[in-house]
mmCIF file of C-alpha atoms in Angstrom:
data_model
loop_
_atom_site.group_PDB
_atom_site.id
_atom_site.type_symbol
_atom_site.label_atom_id
_atom_site.label_comp_id
_atom_site.label_asym_id
_atom_site.label_seq_id
_atom_site.Cartn_x
_atom_site.Cartn_y
_atom_site.Cartn_z
ATOM 1 C CA MET A 1 -21.185 -35.946 -15.405
ATOM 2 C CA SER A 2 -17.967 -33.931 -15.011
ATOM 3 C CA GLU A 3 -16.802 -32.851 -11.569
ATOM 4 C CA LEU A 4 -17.589 -29.346 -10.407
ATOM 5 C CA ARG A 5 -14.769 -26.860 -10.555
ATOM 6 C CA LYS A 6 -13.501 -26.085 -7.075
ATOM 7 C CA ALA A 7 -12.587 -22.636 -5.804
ATOM 8 C CA LEU A 8 -10.955 -21.771 -2.479
ATOM 9 C CA ILE A 9 -11.441 -18.254 -1.081
ATOM 10 C CA THR A 10 -9.508 -16.684 1.783
ATOM 11 C CA GLY A 11 -11.432 -13.807 3.318
ATOM 12 C CA VAL A 12 -14.720 -15.431 2.286
ATOM 13 C CA THR A 13 -16.642 -13.692 5.083
ATOM 14 C CA GLY A 14 -15.560 -10.216 3.944
ATOM 15 C CA GLN A 15 -17.196 -7.867 1.459
ATOM 16 C CA ASP A 16 -15.370 -9.181 -1.620
ATOM 17 C CA GLY A 17 -15.396 -12.786 -0.465
ATOM 18 C CA SER A 18 -19.162 -12.835 -0.054
ATOM 19 C CA TYR A 19 -19.825 -11.351 -3.499
ATOM 20 C CA LEU A 20 -17.284 -13.684 -5.080
ATOM 21 C CA ALA A 21 -18.822 -16.728 -3.381
ATOM 22 C CA GLU A 22 -22.220 -15.713 -4.776
ATOM 23 C CA LEU A 23 -20.793 -15.329 -8.268
ATOM 24 C CA LEU A 24 -18.959 -18.651 -8.227
ATOM 25 C CA LEU A 25 -21.972 -20.540 -6.893
ATOM 26 C CA GLU A 26 -24.084 -19.005 -9.670
ATOM 27 C CA LYS A 27 -21.500 -20.305 -12.149
ATOM 28 C CA GLY A 28 -21.756 -23.831 -10.779
ATOM 29 C CA TYR A 29 -18.584 -24.022 -8.690
ATOM 30 C CA GLU A 30 -18.038 -25.930 -5.488
ATOM 31 C CA VAL A 31 -16.835 -23.142 -3.192
ATOM 32 C CA HIS A 32 -14.586 -23.569 -0.163
ATOM 33 C CA GLY A 33 -13.884 -20.697 2.191
ATOM 34 C CA ILE A 34 -11.282 -20.244 4.908
ATOM 35 C CA VAL A 35 -12.454 -18.635 8.159
ATOM 36 C CA ARG A 36 -10.485 -17.891 11.299
ATOM 37 C CA ARG A 37 -11.561 -19.766 14.411
ATOM 38 C CA SER A 38 -13.208 -17.319 16.793
ATOM 39 C CA SER A 39 -15.442 -17.261 19.849
ATOM 40 C CA THR A 40 -18.021 -15.301 17.870
ATOM 41 C CA PHE A 41 -19.670 -15.875 14.504
ATOM 42 C CA ASN A 42 -18.557 -13.618 11.665
ATOM 43 C CA THR A 43 -20.422 -15.139 8.744
ATOM 44 C CA SER A 44 -23.321 -12.686 8.374
ATOM 45 C CA ARG A 45 -22.359 -11.758 4.799
ATOM 46 C CA ILE A 46 -22.567 -15.378 3.610
ATOM 47 C CA ASP A 47 -25.247 -16.839 5.895
ATOM 48 C CA HIS A 48 -27.781 -16.603 3.046
ATOM 49 C CA LEU A 49 -25.546 -18.873 0.939
ATOM 50 C CA TYR A 50 -24.726 -21.481 3.525
ATOM 51 C CA GLN A 51 -26.367 -24.901 3.539
ATOM 52 C CA ASP A 52 -25.918 -27.874 5.814
ATOM 53 C CA PRO A 53 -22.579 -29.303 4.595
ATOM 54 C CA HIS A 54 -24.104 -32.785 4.957
ATOM 55 C CA ASP A 55 -26.805 -31.884 2.417
ATOM 56 C CA SER A 56 -26.061 -33.682 -0.850
ATOM 57 C CA ASP A 57 -26.755 -30.435 -2.763
ATOM 58 C CA ALA A 58 -24.400 -28.284 -0.656
ATOM 59 C CA ARG A 59 -21.703 -26.482 -2.655
ATOM 60 C CA LEU A 60 -20.323 -24.060 -0.043
ATOM 61 C CA PHE A 61 -17.960 -25.418 2.593
ATOM 62 C CA LEU A 62 -16.075 -23.540 5.316
ATOM 63 C CA HIS A 63 -12.716 -24.534 6.791
ATOM 64 C CA HIS A 64 -10.961 -23.152 9.864
ATOM 65 C CA GLY A 65 -7.576 -21.729 8.965
ATOM 66 C CA ASP A 66 -5.428 -18.630 9.235
ATOM 67 C CA LEU A 67 -3.126 -16.810 6.834
ATOM 68 C CA SER A 68 -0.548 -16.644 9.620
ATOM 69 C CA ASP A 69 -0.522 -20.448 9.993
ATOM 70 C CA SER A 70 1.346 -22.324 7.261
ATOM 71 C CA GLN A 71 0.188 -25.734 8.435
ATOM 72 C CA SER A 72 -3.512 -24.939 8.388
ATOM 73 C CA LEU A 73 -3.263 -23.396 4.913
ATOM 74 C CA SER A 74 -1.283 -26.297 3.531
ATOM 75 C CA ASN A 75 -3.676 -28.857 5.029
ATOM 76 C CA ILE A 76 -6.717 -27.122 3.532
ATOM 77 C CA ILE A 77 -5.176 -26.648 0.088
ATOM 78 C CA MET A 78 -3.883 -30.227 -0.131
ATOM 79 C CA THR A 79 -7.234 -31.604 1.059
ATOM 80 C CA VAL A 80 -9.542 -29.474 -1.108
ATOM 81 C CA LYS A 81 -7.252 -29.529 -4.179
ATOM 82 C CA PRO A 82 -8.908 -26.447 -5.675
ATOM 83 C CA ASP A 83 -8.751 -25.473 -9.339
ATOM 84 C CA GLU A 84 -8.697 -21.792 -8.402
ATOM 85 C CA ILE A 85 -7.570 -19.959 -5.255
ATOM 86 C CA TYR A 86 -8.665 -16.395 -4.566
ATOM 87 C CA ASN A 87 -6.547 -14.774 -1.855
ATOM 88 C CA LEU A 88 -8.754 -11.979 -0.534
ATOM 89 C CA GLY A 89 -7.820 -12.297 3.130
ATOM 90 C CA ALA A 90 -5.682 -9.588 4.736
ATOM 91 C CA GLN A 91 -5.356 -7.091 7.526
ATOM 92 C CA SER A 92 -6.889 -4.605 5.124
ATOM 93 C CA HIS A 93 -7.403 -1.425 7.121
ATOM 94 C CA VAL A 94 -4.718 1.093 6.118
ATOM 95 C CA ARG A 95 -4.901 3.211 9.273
ATOM 96 C CA VAL A 96 -4.739 0.126 11.513
ATOM 97 C CA SER A 97 -1.614 -1.063 9.675
ATOM 98 C CA PHE A 98 0.354 1.821 11.187
ATOM 99 C CA ASP A 99 -0.533 0.546 14.658
ATOM 100 C CA ASN A 100 0.076 -3.136 13.808
ATOM 101 C CA PRO A 101 2.764 -3.193 11.086
ATOM 102 C CA LEU A 102 4.287 -6.595 11.895
ATOM 103 C CA TYR A 103 0.928 -8.367 12.025
ATOM 104 C CA THR A 104 -0.091 -6.628 8.795
ATOM 105 C CA LEU A 105 3.054 -7.799 7.006
ATOM 106 C CA ASP A 106 2.693 -11.358 8.268
ATOM 107 C CA VAL A 107 -0.945 -11.779 7.247
ATOM 108 C CA THR A 108 -1.096 -9.552 4.162
ATOM 109 C CA GLY A 109 2.368 -10.339 2.783
ATOM 110 C CA ASN A 110 3.580 -13.671 4.136
ATOM 111 C CA GLY A 111 0.061 -15.128 4.055
ATOM 112 C CA LEU A 112 0.200 -15.022 0.268
ATOM 113 C CA LEU A 113 3.684 -16.563 0.270
ATOM 114 C CA ARG A 114 2.411 -19.465 2.384
ATOM 115 C CA ILE A 115 -0.325 -20.079 -0.170
ATOM 116 C CA LEU A 116 2.111 -19.974 -3.085
ATOM 117 C CA GLU A 117 4.378 -22.518 -1.430
ATOM 118 C CA SER A 118 1.455 -24.915 -0.958
ATOM 119 C CA VAL A 119 0.356 -24.356 -4.553
ATOM 120 C CA ARG A 120 3.882 -25.044 -5.779
ATOM 121 C CA MET A 121 3.718 -28.433 -4.090
ATOM 122 C CA LEU A 122 0.171 -29.232 -5.270
ATOM 123 C CA SER A 123 0.962 -28.181 -8.850
ATOM 124 C CA ARG A 124 3.049 -31.356 -9.179
ATOM 125 C CA GLU A 125 -0.274 -33.231 -9.113
ATOM 126 C CA GLN A 126 -2.643 -30.771 -10.795
ATOM 127 C CA PRO A 127 -2.658 -27.215 -12.171
ATOM 128 C CA VAL A 128 -3.912 -24.549 -9.758
ATOM 129 C CA ARG A 129 -4.688 -20.946 -10.638
ATOM 130 C CA VAL A 130 -4.130 -18.214 -8.035
ATOM 131 C CA TYR A 131 -5.674 -14.747 -7.819
ATOM 132 C CA GLN A 132 -3.967 -12.234 -5.541
ATOM 133 C CA ALA A 133 -5.921 -9.211 -4.303
ATOM 134 C CA SER A 134 -3.436 -6.416 -4.858
ATOM 135 C CA SER A 135 -4.301 -2.831 -4.017
ATOM 136 C CA SER A 136 -4.213 0.661 -5.479
ATOM 137 C CA GLU A 137 -2.606 1.733 -2.181
ATOM 138 C CA MET A 138 0.625 0.304 -3.627
ATOM 139 C CA TYR A 139 0.870 3.404 -5.859
ATOM 140 C CA GLY A 140 0.931 5.625 -2.768
ATOM 141 C CA LYS A 141 2.535 8.966 -3.586
ATOM 142 C CA VAL A 142 1.661 8.635 -7.246
ATOM 143 C CA VAL A 143 4.074 9.605 -10.003
ATOM 144 C CA GLU A 144 1.415 9.759 -12.743
ATOM 145 C CA THR A 145 -2.355 9.914 -13.154
ATOM 146 C CA PRO A 146 -4.174 7.769 -14.039
ATOM 147 C CA GLN A 147 -2.247 4.784 -12.731
ATOM 148 C CA THR A 148 -1.696 1.763 -14.984
ATOM 149 C CA GLU A 149 -0.053 -1.653 -14.659
ATOM 150 C CA LEU A 150 3.265 0.051 -15.543
ATOM 151 C CA THR A 151 3.069 2.889 -13.000
ATOM 152 C CA PRO A 152 5.827 2.595 -10.343
ATOM 153 C CA PHE A 153 4.758 1.799 -6.776
ATOM 154 C CA ARG A 154 5.501 4.267 -3.981
ATOM 155 C CA PRO A 155 3.696 2.754 -0.961
ATOM 156 C CA ARG A 156 2.853 5.016 1.975
ATOM 157 C CA SER A 157 1.698 2.605 4.690
ATOM 158 C CA PRO A 158 2.673 -0.759 6.203
ATOM 159 C CA TYR A 159 -0.413 -2.213 4.485
ATOM 160 C CA ALA A 160 0.680 -0.912 1.080
ATOM 161 C CA CYS A 161 4.251 -2.158 1.617
ATOM 162 C CA ALA A 162 2.913 -5.622 2.479
ATOM 163 C CA LYS A 163 0.793 -5.620 -0.675
ATOM 164 C CA VAL A 164 3.791 -4.634 -2.830
ATOM 165 C CA TYR A 165 5.770 -7.511 -1.285
ATOM 166 C CA ALA A 166 2.951 -9.966 -2.106
ATOM 167 C CA TYR A 167 2.579 -8.547 -5.622
ATOM 168 C CA HIS A 168 6.213 -9.213 -6.466
ATOM 169 C CA GLN A 169 6.101 -12.679 -4.900
ATOM 170 C CA CYS A 170 3.303 -13.497 -7.353
ATOM 171 C CA ILE A 171 5.461 -12.429 -10.284
ATOM 172 C CA ASN A 172 8.427 -14.315 -8.846
ATOM 173 C CA TYR A 173 6.488 -17.589 -8.555
ATOM 174 C CA ARG A 174 4.962 -17.073 -11.996
ATOM 175 C CA GLU A 175 8.380 -16.699 -13.594
ATOM 176 C CA ALA A 176 10.376 -19.114 -11.427
ATOM 177 C CA TYR A 177 7.886 -22.014 -11.282
ATOM 178 C CA ASP A 178 5.576 -21.298 -14.226
ATOM 179 C CA LEU A 179 2.562 -21.028 -11.919
ATOM 180 C CA PHE A 180 -0.654 -19.330 -13.036
ATOM 181 C CA VAL A 181 -0.749 -16.340 -10.667
ATOM 182 C CA SER A 182 -2.547 -13.085 -11.456
ATOM 183 C CA ASN A 183 -2.574 -9.818 -9.525
ATOM 184 C CA GLY A 184 -5.761 -7.793 -9.569
ATOM 185 C CA ILE A 185 -4.740 -4.235 -8.680
ATOM 186 C CA LEU A 186 -8.117 -3.201 -7.346
ATOM 187 C CA PHE A 187 -8.858 0.418 -6.631
ATOM 188 C CA ASN A 188 -11.265 1.296 -3.819
ATOM 189 C CA HIS A 189 -14.459 -0.709 -4.117
ATOM 190 C CA GLU A 190 -17.420 -0.348 -1.826
ATOM 191 C CA SER A 191 -20.893 -1.751 -1.211
ATOM 192 C CA PRO A 192 -23.540 -2.090 1.496
ATOM 193 C CA ARG A 193 -21.378 -4.955 2.805
ATOM 194 C CA ARG A 194 -18.325 -2.754 3.377
ATOM 195 C CA GLY A 195 -16.920 -2.895 6.908
ATOM 196 C CA GLU A 196 -18.217 -0.146 9.170
ATOM 197 C CA THR A 197 -14.735 1.220 9.965
ATOM 198 C CA PHE A 198 -13.984 2.067 6.314
ATOM 199 C CA VAL A 199 -14.670 5.691 5.494
ATOM 200 C CA THR A 200 -17.408 5.238 2.874
ATOM 201 C CA ARG A 201 -19.508 2.917 5.017
ATOM 202 C CA LYS A 202 -18.743 5.017 8.066
ATOM 203 C CA ILE A 203 -20.266 7.971 6.218
ATOM 204 C CA THR A 204 -23.401 6.273 4.858
ATOM 205 C CA ARG A 205 -24.145 4.504 8.141
ATOM 206 C CA ALA A 206 -23.663 7.669 10.213
ATOM 207 C CA ALA A 207 -25.768 9.790 7.829
ATOM 208 C CA ALA A 208 -28.662 7.323 8.004
ATOM 209 C CA ARG A 209 -28.478 7.198 11.804
ATOM 210 C CA ILE A 210 -28.298 11.011 12.006
ATOM 211 C CA LYS A 211 -31.380 11.247 9.780
ATOM 212 C CA LEU A 212 -33.324 9.065 12.212
ATOM 213 C CA GLY A 213 -32.027 10.752 15.351
ATOM 214 C CA LEU A 214 -29.815 7.861 16.428
ATOM 215 C CA GLN A 215 -26.533 9.783 16.146
ATOM 216 C CA ASP A 216 -25.495 13.425 16.441
ATOM 217 C CA LYS A 217 -22.064 13.750 14.873
ATOM 218 C CA LEU A 218 -19.680 12.084 12.424
ATOM 219 C CA TYR A 219 -15.940 12.386 13.030
ATOM 220 C CA LEU A 220 -13.570 12.085 10.057
ATOM 221 C CA GLY A 221 -9.939 12.756 9.137
ATOM 222 C CA ASN A 222 -8.766 14.106 5.772
ATOM 223 C CA ILE A 223 -11.883 14.723 3.650
ATOM 224 C CA ASP A 224 -9.957 16.141 0.688
ATOM 225 C CA SER A 225 -8.178 12.927 -0.331
ATOM 226 C CA LYS A 226 -9.430 11.583 -3.659
ATOM 227 C CA ARG A 227 -10.155 7.992 -4.596
ATOM 228 C CA ASP A 228 -11.324 5.920 -7.547
ATOM 229 C CA TRP A 229 -14.443 4.253 -6.110
ATOM 230 C CA GLY A 230 -16.231 1.314 -7.733
ATOM 231 C CA TYR A 231 -18.820 -1.298 -6.771
ATOM 232 C CA ALA A 232 -17.429 -4.481 -5.210
ATOM 233 C CA LYS A 233 -19.994 -6.667 -6.974
ATOM 234 C CA ASP A 234 -18.656 -5.450 -10.343
ATOM 235 C CA TYR A 235 -15.061 -6.014 -9.276
ATOM 236 C CA VAL A 236 -15.375 -9.685 -8.293
ATOM 237 C CA GLU A 237 -16.384 -10.385 -11.904
ATOM 238 C CA ALA A 238 -12.967 -9.060 -12.954
ATOM 239 C CA MET A 239 -11.320 -11.459 -10.489
ATOM 240 C CA TRP A 240 -13.116 -14.412 -12.039
ATOM 241 C CA LEU A 241 -12.298 -13.303 -15.585
ATOM 242 C CA MET A 242 -8.587 -13.175 -14.720
ATOM 243 C CA MET A 243 -8.773 -16.826 -13.688
ATOM 244 C CA GLN A 244 -10.382 -17.787 -17.020
ATOM 245 C CA ALA A 245 -7.718 -16.127 -19.179
ATOM 246 C CA GLU A 246 -5.318 -18.198 -21.244
ATOM 247 C CA THR A 247 -2.294 -16.870 -19.379
ATOM 248 C CA SER A 248 -1.810 -15.154 -16.039
ATOM 249 C CA ALA A 249 -1.119 -11.426 -15.909
ATOM 250 C CA ASP A 250 -1.656 -8.319 -13.788
ATOM 251 C CA TYR A 251 -4.626 -5.986 -14.242
ATOM 252 C CA VAL A 252 -5.840 -2.665 -12.879
ATOM 253 C CA VAL A 253 -9.517 -2.814 -11.895
ATOM 254 C CA ALA A 254 -10.936 0.677 -11.506
ATOM 255 C CA THR A 255 -13.354 3.268 -12.975
ATOM 256 C CA ASN A 256 -10.850 5.878 -14.272
ATOM 257 C CA GLU A 257 -12.704 8.507 -12.240
ATOM 258 C CA THR A 258 -11.693 10.174 -9.005
ATOM 259 C CA HIS A 259 -13.859 11.705 -6.294
ATOM 260 C CA SER A 260 -13.020 13.267 -2.950
ATOM 261 C CA ILE A 261 -14.377 12.185 0.410
ATOM 262 C CA ARG A 262 -16.008 15.615 0.459
ATOM 263 C CA GLU A 263 -17.948 14.655 -2.690
ATOM 264 C CA PHE A 264 -18.949 11.365 -1.074
ATOM 265 C CA LEU A 265 -20.273 13.337 1.882
ATOM 266 C CA ASN A 266 -22.208 15.675 -0.417
ATOM 267 C CA HIS A 267 -23.967 12.874 -2.294
ATOM 268 C CA THR A 268 -24.725 10.931 0.871
ATOM 269 C CA PHE A 269 -26.234 13.748 2.913
ATOM 270 C CA GLU A 270 -28.070 15.274 -0.071
ATOM 271 C CA MET A 271 -29.911 11.963 -0.517
ATOM 272 C CA LEU A 272 -31.209 12.383 3.019
ATOM 273 C CA ASP A 273 -31.993 16.125 2.655
ATOM 274 C CA LEU A 274 -29.248 17.031 5.117
ATOM 275 C CA ASP A 275 -26.241 19.378 5.023
ATOM 276 C CA TRP A 276 -23.162 17.450 6.055
ATOM 277 C CA ASN A 277 -21.483 20.635 7.320
ATOM 278 C CA ASP A 278 -23.945 20.617 10.234
ATOM 279 C CA PHE A 279 -22.909 17.170 11.429
ATOM 280 C CA VAL A 280 -19.299 16.412 10.411
ATOM 281 C CA GLU A 281 -16.295 17.330 12.539
ATOM 282 C CA ILE A 282 -12.635 16.790 11.688
ATOM 283 C CA ASP A 283 -10.713 14.703 14.204
ATOM 284 C CA PRO A 284 -6.901 14.625 13.840
ATOM 285 C CA ARG A 285 -6.872 11.104 15.321
ATOM 286 C CA TYR A 286 -8.080 9.833 11.957
ATOM 287 C CA TYR A 287 -5.217 11.344 9.965
ATOM 288 C CA ARG A 288 -2.661 8.885 8.600
ATOM 289 C CA PRO A 289 1.030 9.454 9.388
ATOM 290 C CA ALA A 290 1.595 9.483 5.604
ATOM 291 C CA GLU A 291 -1.371 10.353 3.398
ATOM 292 C CA VAL A 292 -2.225 9.147 -0.100
ATOM 293 C CA ASP A 293 -3.834 12.143 -1.773
ATOM 294 C CA LEU A 294 -5.019 10.897 -5.159
ATOM 295 C CA LEU A 295 -5.736 7.532 -6.767
ATOM 296 C CA GLN A 296 -7.260 7.004 -10.212
ATOM 297 C CA GLY A 297 -6.945 3.794 -12.190
ATOM 298 C CA ASP A 298 -6.863 3.133 -15.931
ATOM 299 C CA TYR A 299 -8.708 -0.163 -16.532
ATOM 300 C CA SER A 300 -8.143 -0.239 -20.312
ATOM 301 C CA LYS A 301 -5.992 -3.399 -20.193
ATOM 302 C CA ALA A 302 -8.735 -5.300 -18.346
ATOM 303 C CA GLU A 303 -11.277 -4.062 -20.874
ATOM 304 C CA GLN A 304 -9.155 -5.026 -23.893
ATOM 305 C CA GLU A 305 -7.948 -8.436 -22.670
ATOM 306 C CA LEU A 306 -10.759 -9.580 -20.361
ATOM 307 C CA GLY A 307 -13.764 -7.703 -21.713
ATOM 308 C CA TRP A 308 -14.368 -6.148 -18.281
ATOM 309 C CA LYS A 309 -15.511 -2.642 -17.437
ATOM 310 C CA PRO A 310 -17.335 -1.106 -14.465
ATOM 311 C CA ARG A 311 -21.128 -0.953 -14.705
ATOM 312 C CA THR A 312 -22.063 1.041 -11.589
ATOM 313 C CA SER A 313 -21.500 4.798 -11.438
ATOM 314 C CA PHE A 314 -20.179 6.675 -8.415
ATOM 315 C CA LYS A 315 -23.586 8.196 -7.707
ATOM 316 C CA GLU A 316 -25.351 4.837 -8.078
ATOM 317 C CA LEU A 317 -22.880 3.288 -5.648
ATOM 318 C CA VAL A 318 -23.547 5.967 -3.025
ATOM 319 C CA GLU A 319 -27.297 5.498 -3.472
ATOM 320 C CA LEU A 320 -27.021 1.721 -2.988
ATOM 321 C CA MET A 321 -25.129 2.202 0.253
ATOM 322 C CA VAL A 322 -27.356 4.951 1.642
ATOM 323 C CA GLU A 323 -30.557 3.019 0.910
ATOM 324 C CA SER A 324 -29.187 -0.087 2.610
ATOM 325 C CA ASP A 325 -27.952 1.788 5.681
ATOM 326 C CA LEU A 326 -31.227 3.700 5.970
ATOM 327 C CA GLU A 327 -33.093 0.392 6.110
ATOM 328 C CA GLU A 328 -30.676 -0.853 8.765
ATOM 329 C CA ALA A 329 -31.074 2.337 10.801
ATOM 330 C CA GLU A 330 -34.861 2.034 10.604
ATOM 331 C CA ARG A 331 -34.629 -1.504 12.002
ATOM 332 C CA GLU A 332 -32.331 -0.263 14.755
ATOM 333 C CA LYS A 333 -34.753 2.514 15.690
ATOM 334 C CA HIS A 334 -37.714 0.136 15.657
ATOM 335 C CA ASN A 335 -35.888 -2.291 17.959
ATOM 336 C CA LEU A 336 -35.019 0.523 20.356
ATOM 337 C CA MET A 337 -38.634 1.675 20.435
ATOM 338 C CA ILE A 338 -39.900 -1.790 21.382
ATOM 339 C CA GLY A 339 -37.073 -2.316 23.856
ATOM 340 C CA LYS A 340 -35.313 -5.024 21.876
ATOM 341 C CA ASP A 341 -31.552 -5.478 21.824
ATOM 342 C CA PRO A 342 -30.442 -3.876 18.472
ATOM 343 C CA VAL A 343 -28.077 -6.754 17.787
ATOM 344 C CA GLY A 344 -30.402 -9.463 18.990
#
């Protein structure tokens, strides 16, 4: 019997990491994830996948490491010897990157460089394929719409600058050392597992809580910015397909549609028979120092070369998120009514 293919995922406990781990386990991989050591558990998105690592059937293993720590990354990579590495870890909140630019650059930019250096060393023993989670935020103040793999980058945040740096390091290592390194330029992708501080999840969670009387208001920044929103579960399939290609390359993963935050609000509150105008207030604290007004990605290269295209519509995505957050709000309300700690 041949050995299982091994995959290593940074950011395994995040939205994308959890969906990717599910996909890879379904495909028969042995999956290793890197998690930061913390005084609290942050594995809720993958708890349903986790087995006792001492179980002979276990195929998901977690390792303590940090993208800011070269030694821990190198130790994990040289020990696991993965066939594929998916670098999804980052300080990924754009607004927060303005407050913590140096940390954002170190984790989001140099974290990838630390991985590539370890892979360069391991590649002397075995081939390793690397996927880098690049971002549509790299396009920033866009020079054309829709954006393709050839559209120039004009980043407008420390996060976007760090992603551009990592993107070019991937190309540099691909050309200098003949490594298999692919950039997935993913446009905004959401799901019920999206972090609660990101605007889409902030909206669906608040709307559900407002519907059930658990919250009165929702405070937002610029609601006229437009994004290309897809479903994270669809997008991790594109990541995997990039790693199965004959050669490494860079691909836009998007829907080629754009919708405003105002539209997202409309769909969300209409599902709950509410008028968002009655509950949403604009708070200047949520404005970015430099705004990105419009993002829309052309995924035709991914469709032609990888056979990938999005399957979930914008409206279906909103419905998935609202239904999930309504269920969560109902549990919260029930716990409050019986006097139970909502997070207990």
